[in-house]
mmCIF file of C-alpha atoms in Angstrom:
data_model
loop_
_atom_site.group_PDB
_atom_site.id
_atom_site.type_symbol
_atom_site.label_atom_id
_atom_site.label_comp_id
_atom_site.label_asym_id
_atom_site.label_seq_id
_atom_site.Cartn_x
_atom_site.Cartn_y
_atom_site.Cartn_z
ATOM 1 C CA UNK G 7 -25.840 -9.736 -15.588
ATOM 2 C CA UNK G 8 -25.388 -6.821 -17.952
ATOM 3 C CA UNK G 9 -24.105 -3.642 -16.351
ATOM 4 C CA UNK G 10 -23.744 -0.102 -17.613
ATOM 5 C CA UNK G 11 -22.293 2.819 -15.707
ATOM 6 C CA UNK G 12 -22.815 6.518 -16.279
ATOM 7 C CA UNK G 13 -19.732 8.200 -14.886
ATOM 8 C CA UNK G 14 -17.481 11.059 -15.911
ATOM 9 C CA UNK G 15 -15.524 8.755 -18.223
ATOM 10 C CA UNK G 16 -18.336 8.145 -20.720
ATOM 11 C CA UNK G 17 -20.563 11.119 -19.917
ATOM 12 C CA UNK G 18 -18.785 14.445 -19.345
ATOM 13 C CA UNK G 19 -22.056 16.059 -18.192
ATOM 14 C CA UNK G 20 -21.905 14.063 -14.933
ATOM 15 C CA UNK G 21 -19.612 15.489 -12.203
ATOM 16 C CA UNK G 22 -16.581 13.492 -11.105
ATOM 17 C CA UNK G 23 -17.902 13.163 -7.564
ATOM 18 C CA UNK G 24 -21.315 11.848 -8.595
ATOM 19 C CA UNK G 25 -22.326 8.417 -7.349
ATOM 20 C CA UNK G 26 -21.891 5.866 -10.135
ATOM 21 C CA UNK G 27 -25.206 4.892 -11.703
ATOM 22 C CA UNK G 28 -25.565 1.235 -12.633
ATOM 23 C CA UNK G 29 -28.085 -0.612 -14.763
ATOM 24 C CA UNK G 30 -28.365 -4.388 -14.853
ATOM 25 C CA UNK G 31 -30.783 -6.845 -16.459
ATOM 26 C CA UNK G 32 -31.796 -10.338 -15.410
ATOM 27 C CA UNK G 33 -32.276 -11.052 -19.112
ATOM 28 C CA UNK G 34 -28.766 -11.591 -20.455
ATOM 29 C CA UNK G 35 -29.934 -11.052 -24.019
ATOM 30 C CA UNK G 36 -31.300 -7.582 -23.261
ATOM 31 C CA UNK G 37 -29.104 -4.511 -23.327
ATOM 32 C CA UNK G 38 -31.536 -2.291 -25.188
ATOM 33 C CA UNK G 39 -31.333 0.712 -22.919
ATOM 34 C CA UNK G 40 -29.880 3.900 -24.345
ATOM 35 C CA UNK G 41 -28.155 6.578 -22.265
ATOM 36 C CA UNK G 42 -28.086 10.016 -23.860
ATOM 37 C CA UNK G 43 -26.856 12.754 -21.552
ATOM 38 C CA UNK G 44 -29.740 13.258 -19.108
ATOM 39 C CA UNK G 45 -32.110 10.600 -20.488
ATOM 40 C CA UNK G 46 -32.169 6.813 -20.070
ATOM 41 C CA UNK G 47 -34.576 4.949 -22.374
ATOM 42 C CA UNK G 48 -35.568 1.304 -21.951
ATOM 43 C CA UNK G 49 -36.975 -0.015 -25.246
ATOM 44 C CA UNK G 50 -36.465 -2.633 -27.972
ATOM 45 C CA UNK G 51 -37.743 -5.477 -25.779
ATOM 46 C CA UNK G 52 -38.301 -8.949 -27.244
ATOM 47 C CA UNK G 53 -39.678 -10.560 -24.058
ATOM 48 C CA UNK G 54 -40.769 -9.716 -20.509
ATOM 49 C CA UNK G 55 -37.772 -8.113 -18.798
ATOM 50 C CA UNK G 56 -36.562 -6.966 -15.374
ATOM 51 C CA UNK G 57 -33.938 -4.242 -15.048
ATOM 52 C CA UNK G 58 -32.356 -2.998 -11.840
ATOM 53 C CA UNK G 59 -30.916 0.458 -11.225
ATOM 54 C CA UNK G 60 -28.879 1.912 -8.379
ATOM 55 C CA UNK G 61 -26.878 5.049 -7.683
ATOM 56 C CA UNK G 62 -27.653 8.656 -8.523
ATOM 57 C CA UNK G 63 -28.899 10.110 -11.769
ATOM 58 C CA UNK G 64 -29.863 13.632 -12.828
ATOM 59 C CA UNK G 65 -32.458 13.505 -15.569
ATOM 60 C CA UNK G 66 -35.303 11.396 -16.919
ATOM 61 C CA UNK G 67 -36.058 7.685 -17.346
ATOM 62 C CA UNK G 68 -38.301 6.642 -20.256
ATOM 63 C CA UNK G 69 -39.839 3.161 -20.450
ATOM 64 C CA UNK G 70 -41.184 2.058 -23.841
ATOM 65 C CA UNK G 71 -41.852 -1.658 -23.334
ATOM 66 C CA UNK G 72 -44.255 -2.188 -26.240
ATOM 67 C CA UNK G 73 -46.356 -5.345 -25.782
ATOM 68 C CA UNK G 74 -44.198 -6.777 -22.990
ATOM 69 C CA UNK G 75 -44.196 -6.678 -19.207
ATOM 70 C CA UNK G 76 -41.352 -4.635 -17.771
ATOM 71 C CA UNK G 77 -40.134 -4.306 -14.195
ATOM 72 C CA UNK G 78 -37.840 -1.520 -13.044
ATOM 73 C CA UNK G 79 -36.260 -2.484 -9.739
ATOM 74 C CA UNK G 80 -34.994 0.386 -7.593
ATOM 75 C CA UNK G 81 -32.021 -0.752 -5.535
ATOM 76 C CA UNK G 82 -30.865 2.363 -3.703
ATOM 77 C CA UNK G 83 -31.595 5.129 -6.194
ATOM 78 C CA UNK G 84 -31.599 8.928 -6.134
ATOM 79 C CA UNK G 85 -33.177 10.522 -9.197
ATOM 80 C CA UNK G 86 -33.093 14.303 -9.521
ATOM 81 C CA UNK G 87 -34.958 16.266 -12.174
ATOM 82 C CA UNK G 88 -34.869 19.973 -12.939
ATOM 83 C CA UNK G 89 -36.311 20.145 -16.472
ATOM 84 C CA UNK G 90 -38.247 16.913 -17.273
ATOM 85 C CA UNK G 91 -40.590 14.681 -15.348
ATOM 86 C CA UNK G 92 -38.385 11.990 -13.757
ATOM 87 C CA UNK G 93 -40.116 8.845 -15.094
ATOM 88 C CA UNK G 94 -42.288 8.543 -18.213
ATOM 89 C CA UNK G 95 -43.820 5.206 -19.225
ATOM 90 C CA UNK G 96 -44.806 5.327 -22.872
ATOM 91 C CA UNK G 97 -45.969 1.733 -23.302
ATOM 92 C CA UNK G 98 -46.019 -1.758 -21.842
ATOM 93 C CA UNK G 99 -48.369 -4.690 -21.316
ATOM 94 C CA UNK G 100 -47.866 -3.797 -17.656
ATOM 95 C CA UNK G 101 -45.044 -1.921 -15.993
ATOM 96 C CA UNK G 102 -43.957 -2.505 -12.403
ATOM 97 C CA UNK G 103 -41.734 -0.242 -10.348
ATOM 98 C CA UNK G 104 -40.307 -2.216 -7.434
ATOM 99 C CA UNK G 105 -38.311 -1.043 -4.433
ATOM 100 C CA UNK G 106 -35.940 -3.854 -3.514
ATOM 101 C CA UNK G 107 -36.248 -5.159 0.022
ATOM 102 C CA UNK G 108 -34.126 -3.117 2.420
ATOM 103 C CA UNK G 109 -33.447 -0.334 -0.090
ATOM 104 C CA UNK G 110 -34.235 3.374 0.249
ATOM 105 C CA UNK G 111 -35.068 5.189 -2.983
ATOM 106 C CA UNK G 112 -35.709 8.866 -3.679
ATOM 107 C CA UNK G 113 -37.137 10.789 -6.618
ATOM 108 C CA UNK G 114 -36.898 14.574 -6.469
ATOM 109 C CA UNK G 115 -38.755 16.822 -8.929
ATOM 110 C CA UNK G 116 -37.462 20.389 -8.599
ATOM 111 C CA UNK G 117 -39.003 21.726 -11.819
ATOM 112 C CA UNK G 118 -40.992 24.934 -11.885
ATOM 113 C CA UNK G 119 -44.743 24.394 -11.999
ATOM 114 C CA UNK G 120 -45.799 22.615 -15.195
ATOM 115 C CA UNK G 121 -49.050 23.789 -16.732
ATOM 116 C CA UNK G 122 -51.610 20.994 -16.651
ATOM 117 C CA UNK G 123 -52.855 20.292 -20.185
ATOM 118 C CA UNK G 124 -53.860 16.648 -19.641
ATOM 119 C CA UNK G 125 -50.662 15.240 -21.108
ATOM 120 C CA UNK G 126 -49.524 13.948 -17.732
ATOM 121 C CA UNK G 127 -46.034 15.374 -17.723
ATOM 122 C CA UNK G 128 -46.802 17.490 -14.680
ATOM 123 C CA UNK G 129 -46.479 14.231 -12.688
ATOM 124 C CA UNK G 130 -43.234 12.838 -11.235
ATOM 125 C CA UNK G 131 -44.164 9.390 -12.592
ATOM 126 C CA UNK G 132 -46.451 9.386 -15.634
ATOM 127 C CA UNK G 133 -47.665 6.158 -17.226
ATOM 128 C CA UNK G 134 -49.792 5.505 -20.307
ATOM 129 C CA UNK G 135 -50.326 1.850 -19.302
ATOM 130 C CA UNK G 136 -51.232 -0.148 -16.183
ATOM 131 C CA UNK G 137 -48.749 0.610 -13.410
ATOM 132 C CA UNK G 138 -47.920 -1.498 -10.375
ATOM 133 C CA UNK G 139 -45.869 -0.194 -7.454
ATOM 134 C CA UNK G 140 -44.463 -2.950 -5.293
ATOM 135 C CA UNK G 141 -41.556 -4.286 -3.279
ATOM 136 C CA UNK G 142 -40.611 -4.391 0.387
ATOM 137 C CA UNK G 143 -38.280 -1.392 0.158
ATOM 138 C CA UNK G 144 -38.985 2.318 0.483
ATOM 139 C CA UNK G 145 -39.780 4.900 -2.182
ATOM 140 C CA UNK G 146 -39.926 8.609 -1.384
ATOM 141 C CA UNK G 147 -41.184 11.112 -3.958
ATOM 142 C CA UNK G 148 -41.008 14.878 -3.489
ATOM 143 C CA UNK G 149 -42.234 17.582 -5.866
ATOM 144 C CA UNK G 150 -42.501 21.138 -4.559
ATOM 145 C CA UNK G 151 -44.455 22.493 -7.542
ATOM 146 C CA UNK G 152 -46.045 19.579 -9.373
ATOM 147 C CA UNK G 153 -47.937 16.295 -8.952
ATOM 148 C CA UNK G 154 -47.095 12.779 -7.768
ATOM 149 C CA UNK G 155 -47.949 9.612 -9.741
ATOM 150 C CA UNK G 156 -50.483 9.121 -12.515
ATOM 151 C CA UNK G 157 -51.483 6.281 -14.825
ATOM 152 C CA UNK G 158 -53.926 6.647 -17.711
ATOM 153 C CA UNK G 159 -55.030 3.110 -16.790
ATOM 154 C CA UNK G 160 -54.903 1.379 -13.362
ATOM 155 C CA UNK G 161 -52.536 1.839 -10.434
ATOM 156 C CA UNK G 162 -51.970 -1.071 -8.051
ATOM 157 C CA UNK G 163 -49.844 -0.918 -4.901
ATOM 158 C CA UNK G 164 -48.693 -3.775 -2.689
ATOM 159 C CA UNK G 165 -46.111 -4.214 0.082
ATOM 160 C CA UNK G 166 -44.370 -0.923 -0.689
ATOM 161 C CA UNK G 167 -43.481 1.773 1.820
ATOM 162 C CA UNK G 168 -44.406 4.795 -0.295
ATOM 163 C CA UNK G 169 -44.237 8.469 0.621
ATOM 164 C CA UNK G 170 -45.369 11.214 -1.773
ATOM 165 C CA UNK G 171 -45.189 14.923 -0.981
ATOM 166 C CA UNK G 172 -46.331 17.218 -3.766
ATOM 167 C CA UNK G 173 -48.213 20.392 -4.614
ATOM 168 C CA UNK G 174 -51.211 18.836 -6.378
ATOM 169 C CA UNK G 175 -52.762 15.369 -6.850
ATOM 170 C CA UNK G 176 -50.592 12.743 -5.173
ATOM 171 C CA UNK G 177 -51.874 9.483 -6.672
ATOM 172 C CA UNK G 178 -54.134 9.279 -9.719
ATOM 173 C CA UNK G 179 -55.187 6.204 -11.675
ATOM 174 C CA UNK G 180 -57.630 7.278 -14.355
ATOM 175 C CA UNK G 181 -59.321 3.856 -14.482
ATOM 176 C CA UNK G 182 -58.749 2.880 -10.850
ATOM 177 C CA UNK G 183 -56.481 2.747 -7.816
ATOM 178 C CA UNK G 184 -56.090 -0.435 -5.765
ATOM 179 C CA UNK G 185 -53.997 -0.751 -2.607
ATOM 180 C CA UNK G 186 -53.707 -4.258 -1.160
ATOM 181 C CA UNK G 187 -50.877 -3.812 1.357
ATOM 182 C CA UNK G 188 -48.006 -1.554 2.330
ATOM 183 C CA UNK G 189 -47.510 1.703 4.181
ATOM 184 C CA UNK G 190 -48.608 4.714 2.135
ATOM 185 C CA UNK G 191 -48.223 8.366 3.138
ATOM 186 C CA UNK G 192 -49.592 10.993 0.756
ATOM 187 C CA UNK G 193 -49.300 14.761 1.199
ATOM 188 C CA UNK G 194 -50.935 16.972 -1.430
ATOM 189 C CA UNK G 195 -50.782 20.632 -0.488
ATOM 190 C CA UNK G 196 -53.391 21.885 -2.958
ATOM 191 C CA UNK G 197 -54.903 18.823 -4.621
ATOM 192 C CA UNK G 198 -56.397 15.405 -3.930
ATOM 193 C CA UNK G 199 -54.700 12.522 -2.157
ATOM 194 C CA UNK G 200 -56.077 9.670 -4.305
ATOM 195 C CA UNK G 201 -58.075 10.308 -7.476
ATOM 196 C CA UNK G 202 -59.768 8.420 -10.319
ATOM 197 C CA UNK G 203 -61.319 9.871 -13.453
ATOM 198 C CA UNK G 204 -63.144 7.400 -15.692
ATOM 199 C CA UNK G 205 -66.538 5.797 -14.989
ATOM 200 C CA UNK G 206 -67.042 3.628 -18.060
ATOM 201 C CA UNK G 207 -67.137 -0.178 -18.109
ATOM 202 C CA UNK G 208 -64.324 -1.977 -19.902
ATOM 203 C CA UNK G 209 -64.815 -4.560 -22.662
ATOM 204 C CA UNK G 210 -64.190 -7.222 -19.999
ATOM 205 C CA UNK G 211 -66.970 -5.817 -17.822
ATOM 206 C CA UNK G 212 -64.783 -4.069 -15.272
ATOM 207 C CA UNK G 213 -66.180 -0.944 -13.670
ATOM 208 C CA UNK G 214 -63.724 1.936 -13.849
ATOM 209 C CA UNK G 215 -63.353 4.791 -11.391
ATOM 210 C CA UNK G 216 -63.053 2.776 -8.168
ATOM 211 C CA UNK G 217 -60.602 3.491 -5.347
ATOM 212 C CA UNK G 218 -60.160 0.188 -3.483
ATOM 213 C CA UNK G 219 -58.109 0.098 -0.272
ATOM 214 C CA UNK G 220 -58.089 -3.585 0.669
ATOM 215 C CA UNK G 221 -55.260 -3.606 3.191
ATOM 216 C CA UNK G 222 -52.204 -1.788 4.476
ATOM 217 C CA UNK G 223 -51.953 1.605 6.118
ATOM 218 C CA UNK G 224 -52.861 4.734 4.152
ATOM 219 C CA UNK G 225 -52.317 8.200 5.615
ATOM 220 C CA UNK G 226 -53.561 11.114 3.477
ATOM 221 C CA UNK G 227 -53.146 14.840 4.025
ATOM 222 C CA UNK G 228 -54.702 16.906 1.241
ATOM 223 C CA UNK G 229 -55.577 20.492 0.476
ATOM 224 C CA UNK G 230 -58.624 19.335 -1.481
ATOM 225 C CA UNK G 231 -60.247 15.862 -1.262
ATOM 226 C CA UNK G 232 -58.510 13.041 0.541
ATOM 227 C CA UNK G 233 -60.106 10.529 -1.839
ATOM 228 C CA UNK G 234 -61.892 11.662 -5.005
ATOM 229 C CA UNK G 235 -63.302 8.599 -6.758
ATOM 230 C CA UNK G 236 -65.120 9.020 -10.051
ATOM 231 C CA UNK G 237 -67.326 5.988 -9.280
ATOM 232 C CA UNK G 238 -66.930 4.502 -5.791
ATOM 233 C CA UNK G 239 -64.650 3.981 -2.784
ATOM 234 C CA UNK G 240 -64.144 0.540 -1.243
ATOM 235 C CA UNK G 241 -62.299 0.263 2.077
ATOM 236 C CA UNK G 242 -61.755 -3.151 3.656
ATOM 237 C CA UNK G 243 -61.834 -3.788 7.384
ATOM 238 C CA UNK G 244 -58.225 -4.950 7.000
ATOM 239 C CA UNK G 245 -57.116 -1.461 5.944
ATOM 240 C CA UNK G 246 -56.139 1.466 8.140
ATOM 241 C CA UNK G 247 -57.026 4.780 6.512
ATOM 242 C CA UNK G 248 -56.573 8.292 7.901
ATOM 243 C CA UNK G 249 -57.514 11.473 6.038
ATOM 244 C CA UNK G 250 -56.470 14.944 7.193
ATOM 245 C CA UNK G 251 -56.872 18.433 5.787
ATOM 246 C CA UNK G 252 -53.645 20.139 4.768
ATOM 247 C CA UNK G 253 -53.166 23.172 7.008
ATOM 248 C CA UNK G 254 -53.781 26.465 5.239
ATOM 249 C CA UNK G 255 -50.946 28.967 5.030
ATOM 250 C CA UNK G 256 -53.428 31.787 5.490
ATOM 251 C CA UNK G 257 -53.371 33.654 8.791
#
């Protein structure tokens, strides 16, 4: 196990009383992450890799996995961001964010409102590749002024206890969103709960734009649409889905 710590000894920008932040990898040959002040970058992979993080960190995590699969395991994490979106995924064959069983994990985005110009950085988690959210732990995301999670490709969720509270769209997979299990709570004050964008057919014949809820419990409160699918919505009998309108502040 390879471990790195960001504490006041090697990073003077982090307060003395801050919880130590640790990174470890199940791949003993991989230590390609770089810590520069308020940014941690995972890159330079030579094979599929799993990295685990725990503790508290103020700043941004960038994942640039290239042609490999990469899993970021959250094992009791608090990520705070005031100037950048907390997690950006630049590349990867597929990237998975996992909440370890029994762990509670929090991502707080306290930035001012970011102007939406279709670059994705107005989201707390922004991915340019397929994104899977999994694990039997808990992940809580809060953004007072911005959006929740977006992938330019597909988003898949299983097992996870996921809570997103944000100002605009909570969960957007441009090509599709699939939930197979877990407990999902989405609150979007002014946007959609779950959203897809594309309606084309892939080279492999897959229809894009589908929101598929095949299992689990999904509770949506939205200021706009609860589910806005570009092509279709599929809800299995095994799923429990509730959609509510976000209460207006107007009197």
